mmCIF file of C-alpha atoms in Angstrom:
data_model
loop_
_atom_site.group_PDB
_atom_site.id
_atom_site.type_symbol
_atom_site.label_atom_id
_atom_site.label_comp_id
_atom_site.label_asym_id
_atom_site.label_seq_id
_atom_site.Cartn_x
_atom_site.Cartn_y
_atom_site.Cartn_z
ATOM 1 C CA UNK A 1 2.469 -86.566 -82.557
ATOM 2 C CA UNK A 2 2.898 -82.671 -81.866
ATOM 3 C CA UNK A 3 6.184 -81.060 -82.335
ATOM 4 C CA UNK A 4 7.251 -78.457 -79.845
ATOM 5 C CA UNK A 5 6.716 -74.978 -80.760
ATOM 6 C CA UNK A 6 9.873 -72.781 -80.677
ATOM 7 C CA UNK A 7 9.615 -69.614 -78.181
ATOM 8 C CA UNK A 8 9.391 -66.363 -80.264
ATOM 9 C CA UNK A 9 11.426 -63.343 -79.255
ATOM 10 C CA UNK A 10 9.213 -60.471 -78.416
ATOM 11 C CA UNK A 11 8.615 -57.994 -81.242
ATOM 12 C CA UNK A 12 9.945 -54.577 -80.350
ATOM 13 C CA UNK A 13 8.181 -51.834 -82.185
ATOM 14 C CA UNK A 14 9.800 -48.508 -82.774
ATOM 15 C CA UNK A 15 8.443 -45.618 -80.768
ATOM 16 C CA UNK A 16 6.053 -43.451 -82.710
ATOM 17 C CA UNK A 17 6.351 -39.706 -82.669
ATOM 18 C CA UNK A 18 4.082 -37.875 -80.141
ATOM 19 C CA UNK A 19 2.851 -35.898 -83.118
ATOM 20 C CA UNK A 20 1.228 -38.812 -84.609
ATOM 21 C CA UNK A 21 0.028 -40.092 -81.164
ATOM 22 C CA UNK A 22 -3.545 -39.548 -80.476
ATOM 23 C CA UNK A 23 -4.177 -37.514 -77.219
ATOM 24 C CA UNK A 24 -6.449 -38.809 -74.586
ATOM 25 C CA UNK A 25 -8.999 -36.428 -73.570
ATOM 26 C CA UNK A 26 -8.322 -35.078 -70.049
ATOM 27 C CA UNK A 27 -10.585 -35.714 -67.292
ATOM 28 C CA UNK A 28 -13.036 -32.725 -66.607
ATOM 29 C CA UNK A 29 -12.169 -32.838 -62.930
ATOM 30 C CA UNK A 30 -8.233 -32.910 -63.492
ATOM 31 C CA UNK A 31 -6.611 -29.351 -63.592
ATOM 32 C CA UNK A 32 -2.923 -28.178 -63.667
ATOM 33 C CA UNK A 33 -2.360 -25.201 -61.191
ATOM 34 C CA UNK A 34 0.140 -22.388 -62.076
ATOM 35 C CA UNK A 35 2.413 -21.966 -58.976
ATOM 36 C CA UNK A 36 4.320 -18.606 -58.607
ATOM 37 C CA UNK A 37 7.224 -18.761 -55.835
ATOM 38 C CA UNK A 38 7.430 -15.391 -53.990
ATOM 39 C CA UNK A 39 10.988 -13.568 -53.722
ATOM 40 C CA UNK A 40 12.291 -14.001 -50.433
ATOM 41 C CA UNK A 41 13.130 -10.629 -48.698
ATOM 42 C CA UNK A 42 16.511 -10.301 -47.135
ATOM 43 C CA UNK A 43 17.544 -8.375 -44.165
ATOM 44 C CA UNK A 44 20.930 -6.941 -42.592
ATOM 45 C CA UNK A 45 21.763 -5.386 -39.322
ATOM 46 C CA UNK A 46 23.891 -2.375 -38.720
ATOM 47 C CA UNK A 47 25.675 -1.788 -35.477
ATOM 48 C CA UNK A 48 26.502 1.796 -34.412
ATOM 49 C CA UNK A 49 29.104 2.794 -31.833
ATOM 50 C CA UNK A 50 29.189 6.273 -30.319
ATOM 51 C CA UNK A 51 32.634 6.750 -28.786
ATOM 52 C CA UNK A 52 34.921 9.523 -27.656
ATOM 53 C CA UNK A 53 38.705 10.056 -28.747
ATOM 54 C CA UNK A 54 39.700 7.549 -26.110
ATOM 55 C CA UNK A 55 37.303 4.988 -27.615
ATOM 56 C CA UNK A 56 35.345 5.112 -24.508
ATOM 57 C CA UNK A 57 31.638 4.697 -25.207
ATOM 58 C CA UNK A 58 29.403 7.636 -24.779
ATOM 59 C CA UNK A 59 26.291 5.527 -24.823
ATOM 60 C CA UNK A 60 25.317 2.003 -25.168
ATOM 61 C CA UNK A 61 25.801 0.319 -28.702
ATOM 62 C CA UNK A 62 22.773 0.697 -31.045
ATOM 63 C CA UNK A 63 21.767 -1.877 -33.557
ATOM 64 C CA UNK A 64 19.280 -1.258 -36.534
ATOM 65 C CA UNK A 65 17.829 -4.026 -38.737
ATOM 66 C CA UNK A 66 16.378 -3.446 -42.183
ATOM 67 C CA UNK A 67 15.786 -4.647 -45.631
ATOM 68 C CA UNK A 68 18.805 -4.687 -47.695
ATOM 69 C CA UNK A 69 18.880 -1.778 -50.097
ATOM 70 C CA UNK A 70 16.547 0.325 -48.122
ATOM 71 C CA UNK A 71 17.503 3.682 -46.667
ATOM 72 C CA UNK A 72 19.439 3.703 -43.650
ATOM 73 C CA UNK A 73 18.238 6.538 -41.349
ATOM 74 C CA UNK A 74 21.235 7.057 -39.022
ATOM 75 C CA UNK A 75 20.672 8.580 -35.676
ATOM 76 C CA UNK A 76 22.821 11.548 -35.327
ATOM 77 C CA UNK A 77 23.205 11.905 -31.671
ATOM 78 C CA UNK A 78 24.545 14.896 -29.695
ATOM 79 C CA UNK A 79 26.436 14.819 -26.453
ATOM 80 C CA UNK A 80 27.054 17.745 -24.203
ATOM 81 C CA UNK A 81 30.731 19.046 -24.255
ATOM 82 C CA UNK A 82 31.472 17.004 -27.478
ATOM 83 C CA UNK A 83 31.295 17.515 -31.204
ATOM 84 C CA UNK A 84 31.275 14.878 -33.963
ATOM 85 C CA UNK A 85 34.736 14.657 -35.354
ATOM 86 C CA UNK A 86 34.873 11.569 -37.703
ATOM 87 C CA UNK A 87 32.821 8.663 -39.070
ATOM 88 C CA UNK A 88 34.084 5.307 -40.059
ATOM 89 C CA UNK A 89 32.164 2.964 -42.686
ATOM 90 C CA UNK A 90 29.357 5.178 -43.147
ATOM 91 C CA UNK A 91 26.345 3.836 -45.098
ATOM 92 C CA UNK A 92 23.420 5.384 -46.650
ATOM 93 C CA UNK A 93 21.401 2.009 -47.297
ATOM 94 C CA UNK A 94 21.261 -1.243 -45.400
ATOM 95 C CA UNK A 95 24.205 -3.451 -46.935
ATOM 96 C CA UNK A 96 24.107 -7.001 -48.256
ATOM 97 C CA UNK A 97 26.162 -8.010 -45.231
ATOM 98 C CA UNK A 98 26.073 -7.008 -41.538
ATOM 99 C CA UNK A 99 28.186 -4.042 -40.722
ATOM 100 C CA UNK A 100 29.402 -1.717 -38.101
ATOM 101 C CA UNK A 101 29.622 2.036 -38.095
ATOM 102 C CA UNK A 102 31.893 3.967 -35.743
ATOM 103 C CA UNK A 103 31.129 7.708 -34.909
ATOM 104 C CA UNK A 104 33.987 9.424 -33.038
ATOM 105 C CA UNK A 105 33.416 12.549 -30.836
ATOM 106 C CA UNK A 106 36.061 14.950 -29.522
ATOM 107 C CA UNK A 107 35.651 17.314 -26.360
ATOM 108 C CA UNK A 108 34.571 20.684 -27.173
ATOM 109 C CA UNK A 109 37.233 23.159 -25.896
ATOM 110 C CA UNK A 110 35.644 25.688 -23.394
ATOM 111 C CA UNK A 111 36.709 29.172 -22.653
ATOM 112 C CA UNK A 112 39.651 29.366 -20.130
ATOM 113 C CA UNK A 113 39.878 29.854 -16.489
ATOM 114 C CA UNK A 114 42.270 32.795 -15.595
ATOM 115 C CA UNK A 115 44.004 32.410 -12.168
ATOM 116 C CA UNK A 116 45.274 35.669 -10.575
ATOM 117 C CA UNK A 117 47.693 35.604 -7.737
ATOM 118 C CA UNK A 118 47.619 39.003 -6.097
ATOM 119 C CA UNK A 119 48.855 40.889 -2.985
ATOM 120 C CA UNK A 120 46.454 42.613 -0.891
ATOM 121 C CA UNK A 121 46.485 45.726 -3.017
ATOM 122 C CA UNK A 122 45.516 43.869 -6.068
ATOM 123 C CA UNK A 123 48.984 43.826 -7.723
ATOM 124 C CA UNK A 124 50.023 40.650 -9.538
ATOM 125 C CA UNK A 125 52.833 38.500 -8.001
ATOM 126 C CA UNK A 126 53.118 36.415 -11.099
ATOM 127 C CA UNK A 127 51.731 36.562 -14.651
ATOM 128 C CA UNK A 128 48.163 35.265 -14.812
ATOM 129 C CA UNK A 129 47.836 31.582 -15.102
ATOM 130 C CA UNK A 130 45.257 29.977 -17.648
ATOM 131 C CA UNK A 131 43.544 26.703 -17.127
ATOM 132 C CA UNK A 132 42.047 24.977 -20.158
ATOM 133 C CA UNK A 133 39.777 22.042 -20.692
ATOM 134 C CA UNK A 134 36.642 20.634 -22.458
ATOM 135 C CA UNK A 135 33.227 22.198 -22.019
ATOM 136 C CA UNK A 136 31.558 21.132 -18.676
ATOM 137 C CA UNK A 137 34.746 19.494 -17.406
ATOM 138 C CA UNK A 138 35.866 20.109 -13.925
ATOM 139 C CA UNK A 139 38.568 22.436 -12.898
ATOM 140 C CA UNK A 140 40.448 23.265 -9.694
ATOM 141 C CA UNK A 141 42.823 26.239 -9.241
ATOM 142 C CA UNK A 142 45.603 26.053 -6.626
ATOM 143 C CA UNK A 143 47.544 28.616 -4.736
ATOM 144 C CA UNK A 144 51.250 29.162 -5.489
ATOM 145 C CA UNK A 145 53.686 26.450 -4.577
ATOM 146 C CA UNK A 146 54.924 27.300 -0.910
ATOM 147 C CA UNK A 147 52.125 30.076 -0.692
ATOM 148 C CA UNK A 148 49.324 28.211 0.997
ATOM 149 C CA UNK A 149 50.083 29.611 4.395
ATOM 150 C CA UNK A 150 49.901 33.079 3.094
ATOM 151 C CA UNK A 151 46.634 33.030 1.353
ATOM 152 C CA UNK A 152 44.392 35.837 2.563
ATOM 153 C CA UNK A 153 41.334 35.453 0.457
ATOM 154 C CA UNK A 154 40.317 32.951 -2.317
ATOM 155 C CA UNK A 155 37.400 33.703 -4.608
ATOM 156 C CA UNK A 156 34.335 31.267 -4.249
ATOM 157 C CA UNK A 157 35.060 29.802 -7.835
ATOM 158 C CA UNK A 158 38.344 28.020 -7.004
ATOM 159 C CA UNK A 159 36.751 24.844 -8.103
ATOM 160 C CA UNK A 160 33.984 24.709 -10.832
ATOM 161 C CA UNK A 161 33.331 23.534 -14.418
ATOM 162 C CA UNK A 162 34.658 25.162 -17.768
ATOM 163 C CA UNK A 163 31.901 27.238 -19.496
ATOM 164 C CA UNK A 164 31.572 29.080 -22.812
ATOM 165 C CA UNK A 165 32.583 32.277 -20.736
ATOM 166 C CA UNK A 166 36.079 33.304 -19.302
ATOM 167 C CA UNK A 167 36.245 32.981 -15.502
ATOM 168 C CA UNK A 168 38.460 34.648 -13.044
ATOM 169 C CA UNK A 169 39.885 32.961 -9.907
ATOM 170 C CA UNK A 170 41.497 35.238 -7.505
ATOM 171 C CA UNK A 171 44.159 34.311 -4.759
ATOM 172 C CA UNK A 172 45.171 37.075 -2.603
ATOM 173 C CA UNK A 173 48.210 36.665 -0.575
ATOM 174 C CA UNK A 174 49.484 38.393 2.678
ATOM 175 C CA UNK A 175 53.267 38.211 2.602
ATOM 176 C CA UNK A 176 53.447 39.144 6.301
ATOM 177 C CA UNK A 177 51.141 36.200 7.191
ATOM 178 C CA UNK A 178 48.743 38.514 9.003
ATOM 179 C CA UNK A 179 45.660 37.234 11.018
ATOM 180 C CA UNK A 180 42.811 39.493 9.981
ATOM 181 C CA UNK A 181 39.843 39.873 12.131
ATOM 182 C CA UNK A 182 36.590 42.323 12.487
ATOM 183 C CA UNK A 183 36.795 45.527 14.599
ATOM 184 C CA UNK A 184 36.898 44.919 18.364
ATOM 185 C CA UNK A 185 33.775 45.443 20.475
ATOM 186 C CA UNK A 186 35.240 48.966 21.456
ATOM 187 C CA UNK A 187 35.201 50.348 18.112
ATOM 188 C CA UNK A 188 36.795 53.680 18.562
ATOM 189 C CA UNK A 189 40.552 54.428 19.277
ATOM 190 C CA UNK A 190 41.911 57.409 21.038
ATOM 191 C CA UNK A 191 45.519 58.178 20.113
ATOM 192 C CA UNK A 192 47.490 59.119 23.215
ATOM 193 C CA UNK A 193 50.517 60.377 21.028
ATOM 194 C CA UNK A 194 51.026 61.411 17.398
ATOM 195 C CA UNK A 195 50.917 58.332 15.246
ATOM 196 C CA UNK A 196 52.077 57.369 11.770
ATOM 197 C CA UNK A 197 49.740 56.227 8.964
ATOM 198 C CA UNK A 198 50.208 53.345 6.588
ATOM 199 C CA UNK A 199 48.850 52.331 3.122
ATOM 200 C CA UNK A 200 48.759 48.733 4.336
ATOM 201 C CA UNK A 201 49.709 46.900 7.527
ATOM 202 C CA UNK A 202 53.370 46.920 6.663
ATOM 203 C CA UNK A 203 56.181 49.097 7.866
ATOM 204 C CA UNK A 204 57.160 49.551 4.233
ATOM 205 C CA UNK A 205 53.878 51.167 3.340
ATOM 206 C CA UNK A 206 54.479 54.438 5.454
ATOM 207 C CA UNK A 207 52.712 57.636 4.249
ATOM 208 C CA UNK A 208 53.635 61.274 4.724
ATOM 209 C CA UNK A 209 50.707 61.750 7.101
ATOM 210 C CA UNK A 210 50.439 61.557 10.748
ATOM 211 C CA UNK A 211 47.590 61.629 13.127
ATOM 212 C CA UNK A 212 47.689 64.065 15.993
ATOM 213 C CA UNK A 213 47.626 63.297 19.754
ATOM 214 C CA UNK A 214 44.163 62.770 21.070
ATOM 215 C CA UNK A 215 42.589 62.238 17.622
ATOM 216 C CA UNK A 216 39.654 59.697 17.845
ATOM 217 C CA UNK A 217 39.112 57.362 14.883
ATOM 218 C CA UNK A 218 36.724 54.549 14.159
ATOM 219 C CA UNK A 219 38.134 51.049 13.733
ATOM 220 C CA UNK A 220 36.786 48.874 10.595
ATOM 221 C CA UNK A 221 38.939 45.773 11.039
ATOM 222 C CA UNK A 222 42.324 44.844 12.598
ATOM 223 C CA UNK A 223 45.292 42.432 11.850
ATOM 224 C CA UNK A 224 47.995 40.869 13.970
ATOM 225 C CA UNK A 225 51.305 39.658 12.995
ATOM 226 C CA UNK A 226 52.792 36.382 13.900
ATOM 227 C CA UNK A 227 54.955 38.253 16.487
ATOM 228 C CA UNK A 228 51.850 39.892 17.985
ATOM 229 C CA UNK A 229 51.961 43.451 16.626
ATOM 230 C CA UNK A 230 48.505 44.773 16.204
ATOM 231 C CA UNK A 231 47.314 46.829 13.123
ATOM 232 C CA UNK A 232 44.069 48.967 13.036
ATOM 233 C CA UNK A 233 42.140 49.483 9.767
ATOM 234 C CA UNK A 234 40.567 53.166 9.973
ATOM 235 C CA UNK A 235 38.896 52.909 6.522
ATOM 236 C CA UNK A 236 41.523 54.254 4.055
ATOM 237 C CA UNK A 237 44.772 53.676 5.940
ATOM 238 C CA UNK A 238 46.286 51.547 8.667
ATOM 239 C CA UNK A 239 47.885 52.536 12.059
ATOM 240 C CA UNK A 240 50.045 50.352 14.434
ATOM 241 C CA UNK A 241 50.084 52.585 17.651
ATOM 242 C CA UNK A 242 51.905 52.064 20.817
ATOM 243 C CA UNK A 243 49.942 54.107 23.022
ATOM 244 C CA UNK A 244 46.179 54.311 22.599
ATOM 245 C CA UNK A 245 42.625 53.927 24.342
ATOM 246 C CA UNK A 246 39.749 52.016 23.108
ATOM 247 C CA UNK A 247 36.113 53.264 23.552
ATOM 248 C CA UNK A 248 32.765 51.683 22.910
ATOM 249 C CA UNK A 249 31.392 55.159 21.829
ATOM 250 C CA UNK A 250 32.978 58.044 20.407
ATOM 251 C CA UNK A 251 34.296 60.121 23.468
ATOM 252 C CA UNK A 252 33.998 63.313 21.265
ATOM 253 C CA UNK A 253 30.060 62.692 20.971
ATOM 254 C CA UNK A 254 30.060 62.165 17.144
ATOM 255 C CA UNK A 255 29.911 58.980 15.053
ATOM 256 C CA UNK A 256 30.558 60.631 11.840
ATOM 257 C CA UNK A 257 32.687 59.100 9.070
ATOM 258 C CA UNK A 258 36.153 60.620 9.264
ATOM 259 C CA UNK A 259 37.844 62.099 6.312
ATOM 260 C CA UNK A 260 41.254 60.445 5.498
ATOM 261 C CA UNK A 261 44.021 63.027 5.631
ATOM 262 C CA UNK A 262 45.224 64.085 2.329
ATOM 263 C CA UNK A 263 48.330 62.075 1.160
ATOM 264 C CA UNK A 264 51.036 64.123 -0.446
ATOM 265 C CA UNK A 265 52.347 61.310 -2.364
ATOM 266 C CA UNK A 266 54.005 61.703 -5.517
ATOM 267 C CA UNK A 267 53.815 59.010 -8.153
ATOM 268 C CA UNK A 268 54.360 58.195 -11.789
ATOM 269 C CA UNK A 269 52.079 56.057 -13.967
ATOM 270 C CA UNK A 270 53.779 52.893 -15.498
ATOM 271 C CA UNK A 271 50.892 51.344 -17.289
ATOM 272 C CA UNK A 272 47.258 52.163 -18.112
ATOM 273 C CA UNK A 273 44.675 49.841 -19.546
ATOM 274 C CA UNK A 274 41.332 50.819 -20.771
ATOM 275 C CA UNK A 275 38.533 48.483 -19.983
ATOM 276 C CA UNK A 276 34.812 48.133 -19.756
ATOM 277 C CA UNK A 277 34.303 45.483 -17.096
ATOM 278 C CA UNK A 278 31.710 44.826 -14.255
ATOM 279 C CA UNK A 279 32.993 44.347 -10.737
ATOM 280 C CA UNK A 280 31.512 44.420 -7.378
ATOM 281 C CA UNK A 281 32.942 45.916 -4.111
ATOM 282 C CA UNK A 282 34.331 43.495 -1.454
ATOM 283 C CA UNK A 283 33.650 45.646 1.621
ATOM 284 C CA UNK A 284 30.817 47.615 2.996
ATOM 285 C CA UNK A 285 33.454 50.448 3.896
ATOM 286 C CA UNK A 286 35.047 51.966 0.809
ATOM 287 C CA UNK A 287 37.316 54.839 0.256
ATOM 288 C CA UNK A 288 37.005 56.612 -3.111
ATOM 289 C CA UNK A 289 39.612 59.155 -4.258
ATOM 290 C CA UNK A 290 39.524 61.996 -6.764
ATOM 291 C CA UNK A 291 42.869 60.702 -8.130
ATOM 292 C CA UNK A 292 45.252 58.039 -6.814
ATOM 293 C CA UNK A 293 46.411 59.088 -3.262
ATOM 294 C CA UNK A 294 44.496 62.352 -3.637
ATOM 295 C CA UNK A 295 41.349 63.789 -1.952
ATOM 296 C CA UNK A 296 40.015 60.459 -0.364
ATOM 297 C CA UNK A 297 36.469 60.113 1.046
ATOM 298 C CA UNK A 298 35.124 56.921 2.860
ATOM 299 C CA UNK A 299 31.511 55.692 2.406
ATOM 300 C CA UNK A 300 29.443 53.065 3.868
ATOM 301 C CA UNK A 301 27.809 51.113 0.925
ATOM 302 C CA UNK A 302 25.727 47.880 0.543
ATOM 303 C CA UNK A 303 27.954 44.705 0.265
ATOM 304 C CA UNK A 304 28.596 43.606 -3.251
ATOM 305 C CA UNK A 305 27.730 46.920 -4.687
ATOM 306 C CA UNK A 306 28.224 46.711 -8.460
ATOM 307 C CA UNK A 307 30.408 49.147 -10.495
ATOM 308 C CA UNK A 308 31.856 49.441 -13.868
ATOM 309 C CA UNK A 309 35.766 49.891 -14.291
ATOM 310 C CA UNK A 310 36.631 52.395 -17.032
ATOM 311 C CA UNK A 311 40.559 51.846 -16.683
ATOM 312 C CA UNK A 312 43.221 50.481 -14.517
ATOM 313 C CA UNK A 313 46.514 52.169 -13.930
ATOM 314 C CA UNK A 314 49.704 50.788 -12.276
ATOM 315 C CA UNK A 315 51.990 53.177 -10.257
ATOM 316 C CA UNK A 316 55.661 53.117 -9.844
ATOM 317 C CA UNK A 317 55.159 51.720 -6.515
ATOM 318 C CA UNK A 318 53.378 48.686 -8.138
ATOM 319 C CA UNK A 319 50.058 49.699 -6.688
ATOM 320 C CA UNK A 320 46.934 49.110 -8.962
ATOM 321 C CA UNK A 321 44.200 51.569 -9.210
ATOM 322 C CA UNK A 322 40.792 51.453 -11.015
ATOM 323 C CA UNK A 323 38.868 54.422 -12.225
ATOM 324 C CA UNK A 324 35.166 53.875 -12.284
ATOM 325 C CA UNK A 325 32.762 55.270 -14.981
ATOM 326 C CA UNK A 326 31.724 57.701 -12.263
ATOM 327 C CA UNK A 327 35.236 59.231 -12.468
ATOM 328 C CA UNK A 328 36.088 57.939 -8.946
ATOM 329 C CA UNK A 329 39.142 56.031 -8.141
ATOM 330 C CA UNK A 330 39.827 53.219 -5.774
ATOM 331 C CA UNK A 331 42.559 50.610 -5.217
ATOM 332 C CA UNK A 332 42.061 47.319 -7.295
ATOM 333 C CA UNK A 333 42.274 45.158 -4.163
ATOM 334 C CA UNK A 334 38.765 46.319 -3.128
ATOM 335 C CA UNK A 335 37.095 44.850 -6.226
ATOM 336 C CA UNK A 336 36.248 41.443 -7.443
ATOM 337 C CA UNK A 337 35.881 41.263 -11.279
ATOM 338 C CA UNK A 338 32.435 39.532 -12.522
#
C-alpha cells in the first residue's frame, strides 16, 4: 500500500548577477541600428502694415515667413508725398512667436501757393494769401468773398497740385464791373472834340493830358460799364469820348503806332523792392516807360514775351511799376510772374 506524496512548494532561486551570467552569443544576422532624430526647424511670420497718420493703409498688408532667428530683411518702401515718421515693434530677426510691425508715414509738406488779389493795375487789394498742403495734394484758390462778379482775370493755375516750388495764383478784379472786349472792326477813332485821357477806365484816373480835336488813334480794346458807358484803350491810356467817328482804316493814310502824350504827373515812391524774377507779358501791345509816367512808347510784341524784373516800386497813388533789367518800366498789371 502506497502512501500519498506531499506536494512540494516550488523552490525559488535567488537571481544571479548578470556579471556572472554567461552571455549568449548574438546571431550573426542580428544588428542594433543607431537612430539619430533630426532637429525640427521652427518658423514664424511677421505681418507688416504701411499706414499714414490717419491709420489708412498706403498699400496692402505684407506678410513675411522665415526660420526663427534668421535675419528679417524688412522692405523699406517709399510713397510719393510721404516720409517714414515712426516704426512700432521693429524686429531684426524672425521672432519665436508671430508678430506685427507698424510703419507710420506722414505727408511731406510742399512749397506754399501764394494767392494774389489785385486790381487792374496790379495793386494788391489785401495781403497775399498762402495755401499749404502735402506734396502732390490738390489745391484750389478762390476769389475774395463777394468779389466773384468783379473778377476780370484768373491765372490758369487756379487749381492744381502742391509741388516743391512756390506757385503764384493771380485774381485781378475790376471794381467797376466792366465788360472787356477786343477792338471793334473799325479799329481807328477820330475825335470830333478835345478829349480827356485816363490811366484806366475810371473817372478817378484822369490824367493831365488831353487829345486834340480831329486826332486819330488806333483802338486796341474796349470796355463797357453796366450803365452802357464805353471806354476805348488806345495803347497806354483810355478815353471815353462823347463825340467821335470810327474808321476801318486810318483816314490820315498812316497806320503807324502812335506815341502816348507825355504825362506831367508828379508822384512819390512809397516802397521799393529789389527782385530778380522772371515774368511774361500779358498782351501783344505793351507800353514801356523811361520812368513811371515819363516818356512812354508803345510796342507790338510777341504774346507771352519773357522779361526779367529788376525791382518793383509802389507810388503814392498805389500804382505798382516794374523796372526790367533792360532799364525800361511798365505797370505791373501787364505782367504775369512765372
